[in-house]
Amino acid sequence: IGAWLAVRLTRRLRALTAASESVARGQYDLALPQEGNDEVARLAASMNSMRIALSDRIRLLEESETRLRLAIEAGSVVAWERDLQRDRLNWGPGVERVLGPLPPGEVHYPDLLTMVHDEDRQQLMLARELAIQGGSEYRCDVRVACLDGCERWLSIRGKVVRDAATGKARLM
């Protein structure tokens, strides 16, 4: 009986291991059989609930991301993020619609501050510092000299976001 029980338990645990590995790879379609009423059956039920919940949350996140992408494209909005530790600005997709195309041979857009009209630069720097120091919303309207030669008004909005694990701050 001991050998039979060991074989049966090992088979069920291997199925749990396969399901865990499947979920780790992003595959949520492997339903585990819930045989019996023991700890392994309860673990299988928990795994099934977890994979369904993960699948649902990922689907909702993908739908939300699609809606956000469509709104950004329709509104001529550009997502951006400033790494405050490195003082580096990273532009999101669609920046060329707002700032104009990059000149030939260039691979990165210049920092926004260099594009801001001289009369608006201090206002932008003050708004940024207030947001960083006080945790307030970053809000500023400035004129920029676009790369295609035209001058355009930008309405800049953002806030400071801190990484819970590291405490590092970003302006988004």
CSV table of C-alpha atoms in Angstrom, one decimal:
chain,number,residue,atom,x,y,z
A,1,ILE,CA,0.0,0.0,0.0
A,2,GLY,CA,2.9,2.3,0.8
A,3,ALA,CA,4.3,2.0,-2.7
A,4,TRP,CA,0.9,2.6,-4.3
A,5,LEU,CA,0.3,5.7,-2.2
A,6,ALA,CA,3.8,7.1,-3.0
A,7,VAL,CA,3.2,6.6,-6.8
A,8,ARG,CA,-0.2,8.2,-6.6
A,9,LEU,CA,1.0,11.1,-4.6
A,10,THR,CA,4.0,11.6,-6.8
A,11,ARG,CA,1.8,11.6,-9.9
A,12,ARG,CA,-0.4,14.3,-8.4
A,13,LEU,CA,2.5,16.4,-7.3
A,14,ARG,CA,4.1,16.2,-10.8
A,15,ALA,CA,0.8,17.5,-12.2
A,16,LEU,CA,1.0,20.5,-9.8
A,17,THR,CA,4.6,21.1,-10.7
A,18,ALA,CA,3.7,21.1,-14.4
A,19,ALA,CA,0.8,23.5,-13.8
A,20,SER,CA,3.1,25.8,-11.8
A,21,GLU,CA,5.7,25.8,-14.6
A,22,SER,CA,2.9,26.5,-17.2
A,23,VAL,CA,1.7,29.5,-15.2
A,24,ALA,CA,5.3,30.8,-14.9
A,25,ARG,CA,5.5,30.7,-18.7
A,26,GLY,CA,2.3,32.7,-19.0
A,27,GLN,CA,0.1,29.7,-20.0
A,28,TYR,CA,-3.1,29.6,-18.0
A,29,ASP,CA,-5.0,26.9,-19.7
A,30,LEU,CA,-3.8,23.8,-17.9
A,31,ALA,CA,-6.6,22.9,-15.4
A,32,LEU,CA,-5.6,20.6,-12.6
A,33,PRO,CA,-7.8,17.7,-11.6
A,34,GLN,CA,-9.0,18.0,-8.1
A,35,GLU,CA,-9.0,14.4,-6.9
A,36,GLY,CA,-9.9,13.7,-3.4
A,37,ASN,CA,-10.3,15.9,-0.3
A,38,ASP,CA,-6.7,16.1,0.9
A,39,GLU,CA,-4.0,18.8,1.0
A,40,VAL,CA,-3.0,18.0,-2.6
A,41,ALA,CA,-6.6,18.4,-3.8
A,42,ARG,CA,-6.9,21.8,-1.9
A,43,LEU,CA,-3.6,22.9,-3.5
A,44,ALA,CA,-4.8,21.9,-6.9
A,45,ALA,CA,-8.0,23.9,-6.3
A,46,SER,CA,-5.9,26.9,-5.2
A,47,MET,CA,-3.7,26.6,-8.3
A,48,ASN,CA,-6.8,26.5,-10.5
A,49,SER,CA,-8.3,29.6,-8.8
A,50,MET,CA,-4.9,31.4,-9.1
A,51,ARG,CA,-4.5,30.7,-12.8
A,52,ILE,CA,-8.0,31.8,-13.6
A,53,ALA,CA,-7.6,35.0,-11.5
A,54,LEU,CA,-4.2,35.7,-13.2
A,55,SER,CA,-5.7,35.1,-16.6
A,56,ASP,CA,-8.6,37.5,-15.9
A,57,ARG,CA,-6.3,40.2,-14.5
A,58,ILE,CA,-3.9,40.0,-17.5
A,59,ARG,CA,-6.9,40.2,-19.9
A,60,LEU,CA,-8.2,43.3,-18.1
A,61,LEU,CA,-4.7,44.8,-18.1
A,62,GLU,CA,-4.3,44.2,-21.8
A,63,GLU,CA,-7.7,45.7,-22.5
A,64,SER,CA,-6.9,48.8,-20.4
A,65,GLU,CA,-3.5,49.1,-22.2
A,66,THR,CA,-5.3,49.0,-25.6
A,67,ARG,CA,-7.8,51.7,-24.5
A,68,LEU,CA,-4.9,53.9,-23.2
A,69,ARG,CA,-2.9,53.5,-26.4
A,70,LEU,CA,-5.9,54.5,-28.5
A,71,ALA,CA,-6.6,57.5,-26.3
A,72,ILE,CA,-3.0,58.6,-26.5
A,73,GLU,CA,-3.0,58.3,-30.3
A,74,ALA,CA,-6.3,60.1,-30.7
A,75,GLY,CA,-5.3,62.9,-28.4
A,76,SER,CA,-1.8,63.7,-29.6
A,77,VAL,CA,-0.6,62.8,-26.1
A,78,VAL,CA,2.9,61.6,-25.4
A,79,ALA,CA,3.7,59.6,-22.3
A,80,TRP,CA,7.0,60.4,-20.7
A,81,GLU,CA,9.1,59.5,-17.7
A,82,ARG,CA,12.0,61.3,-16.0
A,83,ASP,CA,14.4,59.2,-14.1
A,84,LEU,CA,15.2,61.6,-11.2
A,85,GLN,CA,18.3,59.7,-10.1
A,86,ARG,CA,20.0,60.0,-13.5
A,87,ASP,CA,18.0,63.2,-14.5
A,88,ARG,CA,17.2,61.4,-17.8
A,89,LEU,CA,14.0,61.9,-19.8
A,90,ASN,CA,12.5,59.0,-21.7
A,91,TRP,CA,9.8,59.7,-24.3
A,92,GLY,CA,7.0,57.4,-25.1
A,93,PRO,CA,5.7,56.4,-28.5
A,94,GLY,CA,4.3,59.2,-30.7
A,95,VAL,CA,6.8,61.9,-29.6
A,96,GLU,CA,7.4,62.7,-33.3
A,97,ARG,CA,3.8,63.8,-33.7
A,98,VAL,CA,4.3,66.4,-31.0
A,99,LEU,CA,7.9,67.5,-31.4
A,100,GLY,CA,8.5,66.8,-35.1
A,101,PRO,CA,10.7,64.1,-36.7
A,102,LEU,CA,14.3,63.5,-35.5
A,103,PRO,CA,16.9,65.0,-37.8
A,104,PRO,CA,18.8,62.5,-40.0
A,105,GLY,CA,21.4,60.6,-38.0
A,106,GLU,CA,19.9,61.4,-34.6
A,107,VAL,CA,18.6,58.5,-32.5
A,108,HIS,CA,17.3,60.3,-29.4
A,109,TYR,CA,15.2,63.4,-28.8
A,110,PRO,CA,16.9,66.2,-26.9
A,111,ASP,CA,16.0,66.9,-23.4
A,112,LEU,CA,12.8,68.9,-23.2
A,113,LEU,CA,14.4,71.7,-21.2
A,114,THR,CA,16.7,72.5,-24.2
A,115,MET,CA,13.6,72.9,-26.4
A,116,VAL,CA,11.6,75.1,-24.1
A,117,HIS,CA,11.3,78.8,-24.9
A,118,ASP,CA,13.7,80.9,-22.8
A,119,GLU,CA,10.9,82.9,-21.2
A,120,ASP,CA,9.1,79.6,-20.1
A,121,ARG,CA,12.1,77.6,-18.9
A,122,GLN,CA,12.2,79.0,-15.3
A,123,GLN,CA,8.5,78.3,-14.9
A,124,LEU,CA,9.0,74.6,-16.1
A,125,MET,CA,11.9,74.1,-13.7
A,126,LEU,CA,10.0,75.6,-10.8
A,127,ALA,CA,7.0,73.4,-11.5
A,128,ARG,CA,9.2,70.3,-11.7
A,129,GLU,CA,11.0,71.2,-8.4
A,130,LEU,CA,7.7,71.8,-6.6
A,131,ALA,CA,6.4,68.4,-7.7
A,132,ILE,CA,9.6,66.6,-6.7
A,133,GLN,CA,9.9,68.3,-3.3
A,134,GLY,CA,6.3,68.5,-2.3
A,135,GLY,CA,4.8,65.5,-4.0
A,136,SER,CA,2.3,67.8,-5.8
A,137,GLU,CA,1.1,67.4,-9.4
A,138,TYR,CA,3.5,68.5,-12.1
A,139,ARG,CA,1.6,71.0,-14.2
A,140,CYS,CA,3.0,73.5,-16.7
A,141,ASP,CA,2.2,75.1,-20.1
A,142,VAL,CA,5.2,76.0,-22.1
A,143,ARG,CA,6.3,76.9,-25.6
A,144,VAL,CA,8.8,74.6,-27.3
A,145,ALA,CA,10.9,75.0,-30.4
A,146,CYS,CA,10.0,71.7,-32.3
A,147,LEU,CA,12.6,69.9,-34.4
A,148,ASP,CA,10.6,70.7,-37.6
A,149,GLY,CA,11.2,74.4,-36.9
A,150,CYS,CA,7.7,75.4,-35.6
A,151,GLU,CA,6.9,76.7,-32.2
A,152,ARG,CA,4.2,74.8,-30.3
A,153,TRP,CA,2.6,75.0,-26.9
A,154,LEU,CA,2.8,71.9,-24.7
A,155,SER,CA,0.6,71.3,-21.7
A,156,ILE,CA,2.8,69.2,-19.4
A,157,ARG,CA,1.2,67.0,-16.7
A,158,GLY,CA,2.7,64.5,-14.4
A,159,LYS,CA,3.4,63.4,-10.8
A,160,VAL,CA,6.2,61.9,-8.7
A,161,VAL,CA,5.9,58.1,-8.4
A,162,ARG,CA,8.1,56.2,-5.9
A,163,ASP,CA,9.1,52.6,-6.3
A,164,ALA,CA,7.8,50.8,-3.2
A,165,ALA,CA,10.7,48.4,-3.0
A,166,THR,CA,13.6,50.8,-3.7
A,167,GLY,CA,12.2,54.2,-2.8
A,168,LYS,CA,13.5,55.6,-6.1
A,169,ALA,CA,11.4,58.4,-7.5
A,170,ARG,CA,10.4,59.0,-11.1
A,171,LEU,CA,8.4,61.9,-12.6
A,172,MET,CA,5.8,60.6,-14.9
